[in-house]
Amino acid sequence: MKGIEELAIFGGPPLFSEPLHVGRPNLPPRDGLLERIGAVIDRRWLTNDGPCVRELEARLRDFLGVRHCVAMCNGTVALEIAIRAAGLHGEVIVPSLTFIATAHALQWQQITPVFCDIDPRTHNLDVAQVEALITPRTTGIIGVHLWGRPCDVEGLERIARRRELTVLYDAAHAFGCSHRGRMIGGFGDGEVLSFHATKVFTTLEGGALVTNDDALAGRARLMRNFGFEGYDAVGYIGTNGKMNEVSAAVGLASLECFDAFVAANRRNYERYRQGLAGVPGITVLRYDDAERCNYQYVVTEVEERLTGIGRDRLVDILWAENVMARRYFYPGCHAMEPYRSYFPHARLLLPETERLAARLMTLPTGTAVDEATVDRVCELIRLVVTNSAVLEHTLGRPRLLA
Ligand SMILES: *Cc1c(COP(=O)(O)O)cnc(C)c1O
């Protein structure tokens, strides 16, 4: 390991010659993958409810223990369709500490996302705050199982039943995770998955609505295909949300390797926990070992009072070394346009979101990262924190990240 005077931020060569990204894709072995894609091409059935999509839907229903899986072209369109098929309108309560698509999927169809604060222990919706935000215009709640850790589904469903609200979950992070022994996917009125390239299980682009509600699944299935009910008959306003066959083929091949992907993530996660243990001010987010978990996110909280160096400066230093750590989900949806202008006072209601958004840092993992790499990243972080006083003195005021 280098000394601090050799850090790339002072002009030295970066610790890693190639950038180390958060969310490098997990892919199955090339041969099996190409064979499946070749079969799609030979069949000349490229999309529109083809055999790979049907098989993937069946596999996912089995894996998640749900009655319906409607595969779609991506998670955002799956969210938009789920919201529309569930009949949401007016206001819907959502967390702000999430990927922007959770809010956009509502605003895209003129539904107001009402940003709710989170419980700092779980990083998920604070149920008491949800209740306080319900108005006569509220029609639903969208919980996000952030980092794959389940929302307080019992608490949310209790409120929803009492106040006659629909509950959907953005389960984009939570594929392969469980809550009290039940797979995420079967909670609320419906759950939405993302199979984007950065997610633990990818179909390149892709997503799905999973639900036990027959009527909701039926409407979503029609809306996914322009609302077509037959060759020349349309029943709804619909869109094009279909998953293509190549994506589904990638999904089928990836499912066979899913346990191996999770094992690599878990190995890296444990390694980060060991490697960062005892580094003052850096805590690695915990997962419940009694549950199934995909370990896709190595999330740290950086407490400047103890590290002596701010989260943003630490990220700057790591980027210079080609460790592309991310500030998920800074600054929170409420602090980005257009929501910042729509709700200029939202931040006053979101103190925990603001506090966490300023401290979170996500580190690279996945099958593209090995244990030796994790060890070097941990040593680098330890070096920076151990020498924070000298670094802060030498570097002066932090420069802002682009
Ligand atoms: C990735 C993600 C989405 C969007 O999914 P896409 O498949 O990229 O459209 C939505 N919500 C969350 C929380 C995500 O992480």
PDB file of N, CA and C and ligand atoms in Angstrom, residues 74-77 79 98-99 101-102 144 146 170 172-173 193-196 198-199 205-207 297 329, ligand 1:
ATOM      1  N   ASN A  74     -38.390  -2.815 -18.462  1.00  0.00           N
ATOM      2  CA  ASN A  74     -37.497  -2.305 -17.419  1.00  0.00           C
ATOM      3  C   ASN A  74     -38.307  -2.063 -16.146  1.00  0.00           C
ATOM      4  N   GLY A  75     -37.622  -1.768 -15.072  1.00  0.00           N
ATOM      5  CA  GLY A  75     -38.281  -1.598 -13.784  1.00  0.00           C
ATOM      6  C   GLY A  75     -39.125  -0.330 -13.713  1.00  0.00           C
ATOM      7  N   THR A  76     -38.687   0.713 -14.407  1.00  0.00           N
ATOM      8  CA  THR A  76     -39.419   1.979 -14.342  1.00  0.00           C
ATOM      9  C   THR A  76     -40.781   1.849 -15.029  1.00  0.00           C
ATOM     10  N   VAL A  77     -40.790   1.247 -16.205  1.00  0.00           N
ATOM     11  CA  VAL A  77     -42.069   1.031 -16.903  1.00  0.00           C
ATOM     12  C   VAL A  77     -42.943   0.061 -16.088  1.00  0.00           C
ATOM     13  N   LEU A  79     -43.011  -0.115 -12.891  1.00  0.00           N
ATOM     14  CA  LEU A  79     -43.583   0.719 -11.822  1.00  0.00           C
ATOM     15  C   LEU A  79     -44.741   1.564 -12.358  1.00  0.00           C
ATOM     16  N   THR A  98     -34.328   7.199  -2.295  1.00  0.00           N
ATOM     17  CA  THR A  98     -34.507   6.109  -3.254  1.00  0.00           C
ATOM     18  C   THR A  98     -34.010   6.599  -4.606  1.00  0.00           C
ATOM     19  N   PHE A  99     -33.945   5.681  -5.558  1.00  0.00           N
ATOM     20  CA  PHE A  99     -33.606   6.072  -6.924  1.00  0.00           C
ATOM     21  C   PHE A  99     -34.758   6.922  -7.472  1.00  0.00           C
ATOM     22  N   ALA A 101     -36.418   7.077 -10.031  1.00  0.00           N
ATOM     23  CA  ALA A 101     -37.507   6.451 -10.790  1.00  0.00           C
ATOM     24  C   ALA A 101     -38.743   6.202  -9.925  1.00  0.00           C
ATOM     25  N   THR A 102     -38.561   5.988  -8.634  1.00  0.00           N
ATOM     26  CA  THR A 102     -39.718   5.741  -7.760  1.00  0.00           C
ATOM     27  C   THR A 102     -40.653   6.950  -7.806  1.00  0.00           C
ATOM     28  N   VAL A 144     -40.122   1.278  -0.469  1.00  0.00           N
ATOM     29  CA  VAL A 144     -38.930   0.798  -1.185  1.00  0.00           C
ATOM     30  C   VAL A 144     -38.135  -0.067  -0.209  1.00  0.00           C
ATOM     31  N   LEU A 146     -35.136  -0.717   0.599  1.00  0.00           N
ATOM     32  CA  LEU A 146     -33.821  -0.173   0.258  1.00  0.00           C
ATOM     33  C   LEU A 146     -32.704  -1.142   0.625  1.00  0.00           C
ATOM     34  N   ASP A 170     -41.573  -0.949  -4.316  1.00  0.00           N
ATOM     35  CA  ASP A 170     -40.481  -0.904  -5.268  1.00  0.00           C
ATOM     36  C   ASP A 170     -39.430  -1.850  -4.697  1.00  0.00           C
ATOM     37  N   ALA A 172     -36.909  -3.146  -6.335  1.00  0.00           N
ATOM     38  CA  ALA A 172     -35.802  -3.179  -7.306  1.00  0.00           C
ATOM     39  C   ALA A 172     -34.496  -3.681  -6.684  1.00  0.00           C
ATOM     40  N   HIS A 173     -34.328  -3.470  -5.376  1.00  0.00           N
ATOM     41  CA  HIS A 173     -33.085  -3.905  -4.718  1.00  0.00           C
ATOM     42  C   HIS A 173     -33.217  -5.296  -4.102  1.00  0.00           C
ATOM     43  N   LEU A 193     -40.019  -5.362  -9.552  1.00  0.00           N
ATOM     44  CA  LEU A 193     -38.609  -5.731  -9.577  1.00  0.00           C
ATOM     45  C   LEU A 193     -37.912  -5.030 -10.735  1.00  0.00           C
ATOM     46  N   SER A 194     -36.622  -4.808 -10.601  1.00  0.00           N
ATOM     47  CA  SER A 194     -35.812  -4.321 -11.721  1.00  0.00           C
ATOM     48  C   SER A 194     -34.726  -5.338 -12.011  1.00  0.00           C
ATOM     49  N   PHE A 195     -34.531  -5.603 -13.308  1.00  0.00           N
ATOM     50  CA  PHE A 195     -33.449  -6.495 -13.737  1.00  0.00           C
ATOM     51  C   PHE A 195     -32.436  -5.715 -14.572  1.00  0.00           C
ATOM     52  N   HIS A 196     -32.267  -4.459 -14.226  1.00  0.00           N
ATOM     53  CA  HIS A 196     -31.278  -3.623 -14.902  1.00  0.00           C
ATOM     54  C   HIS A 196     -29.874  -4.215 -14.732  1.00  0.00           C
ATOM     55  N   THR A 198     -27.255  -3.225 -13.530  1.00  0.00           N
ATOM     56  CA  THR A 198     -26.572  -2.994 -12.248  1.00  0.00           C
ATOM     57  C   THR A 198     -27.160  -3.803 -11.093  1.00  0.00           C
ATOM     58  N   LYS A 199     -28.270  -4.486 -11.326  1.00  0.00           N
ATOM     59  CA  LYS A 199     -28.924  -5.199 -10.230  1.00  0.00           C
ATOM     60  C   LYS A 199     -28.342  -6.609 -10.079  1.00  0.00           C
ATOM     61  N   GLU A 205     -31.701  -5.007 -19.731  1.00  0.00           N
ATOM     62  CA  GLU A 205     -32.757  -4.139 -19.214  1.00  0.00           C
ATOM     63  C   GLU A 205     -33.922  -5.070 -18.909  1.00  0.00           C
ATOM     64  N   GLY A 206     -34.693  -4.759 -17.897  1.00  0.00           N
ATOM     65  CA  GLY A 206     -35.850  -5.598 -17.620  1.00  0.00           C
ATOM     66  C   GLY A 206     -36.429  -5.305 -16.257  1.00  0.00           C
ATOM     67  N   GLY A 207     -37.615  -5.832 -16.030  1.00  0.00           N
ATOM     68  CA  GLY A 207     -38.276  -5.660 -14.746  1.00  0.00           C
ATOM     69  C   GLY A 207     -39.521  -6.514 -14.737  1.00  0.00           C
ATOM     70  N   TYR A 297     -25.490  -4.687  -2.087  1.00  0.00           N
ATOM     71  CA  TYR A 297     -25.039  -3.339  -1.750  1.00  0.00           C
ATOM     72  C   TYR A 297     -24.153  -3.371  -0.504  1.00  0.00           C
ATOM     73  N   PHE A 329     -28.357   7.568  -1.841  1.00  0.00           N
ATOM     74  CA  PHE A 329     -29.048   8.229  -2.933  1.00  0.00           C
ATOM     75  C   PHE A 329     -29.050   9.726  -2.642  1.00  0.00           C
TER      76      PHE A 329
HETATM   77  C1  LIG B   1     -32.986   0.406 -10.522  1.00  0.00           C
HETATM   78  C2  LIG B   1     -34.112   0.988  -9.750  1.00  0.00           C
HETATM   79  C3  LIG B   1     -35.314   1.353 -10.382  1.00  0.00           C
HETATM   80  C4  LIG B   1     -35.477   1.416 -11.861  1.00  0.00           C
HETATM   81  O1  LIG B   1     -35.343   0.229 -12.525  1.00  0.00           O
HETATM   82  P1  LIG B   1     -34.910   0.236 -14.084  1.00  0.00           P
HETATM   83  O2  LIG B   1     -34.997  -1.223 -14.438  1.00  0.00           O
HETATM   84  O3  LIG B   1     -33.510   0.772 -14.142  1.00  0.00           O
HETATM   85  O4  LIG B   1     -35.865   1.065 -14.832  1.00  0.00           O
HETATM   86  C5  LIG B   1     -36.352   1.796  -9.582  1.00  0.00           C
HETATM   87  N1  LIG B   1     -36.228   1.893  -8.247  1.00  0.00           N
HETATM   88  C6  LIG B   1     -35.082   1.579  -7.615  1.00  0.00           C
HETATM   89  C7  LIG B   1     -35.021   1.705  -6.124  1.00  0.00           C
HETATM   90  C8  LIG B   1     -33.976   1.137  -8.341  1.00  0.00           C
HETATM   91  O5  LIG B   1     -32.835   0.876  -7.708  1.00  0.00           O
END
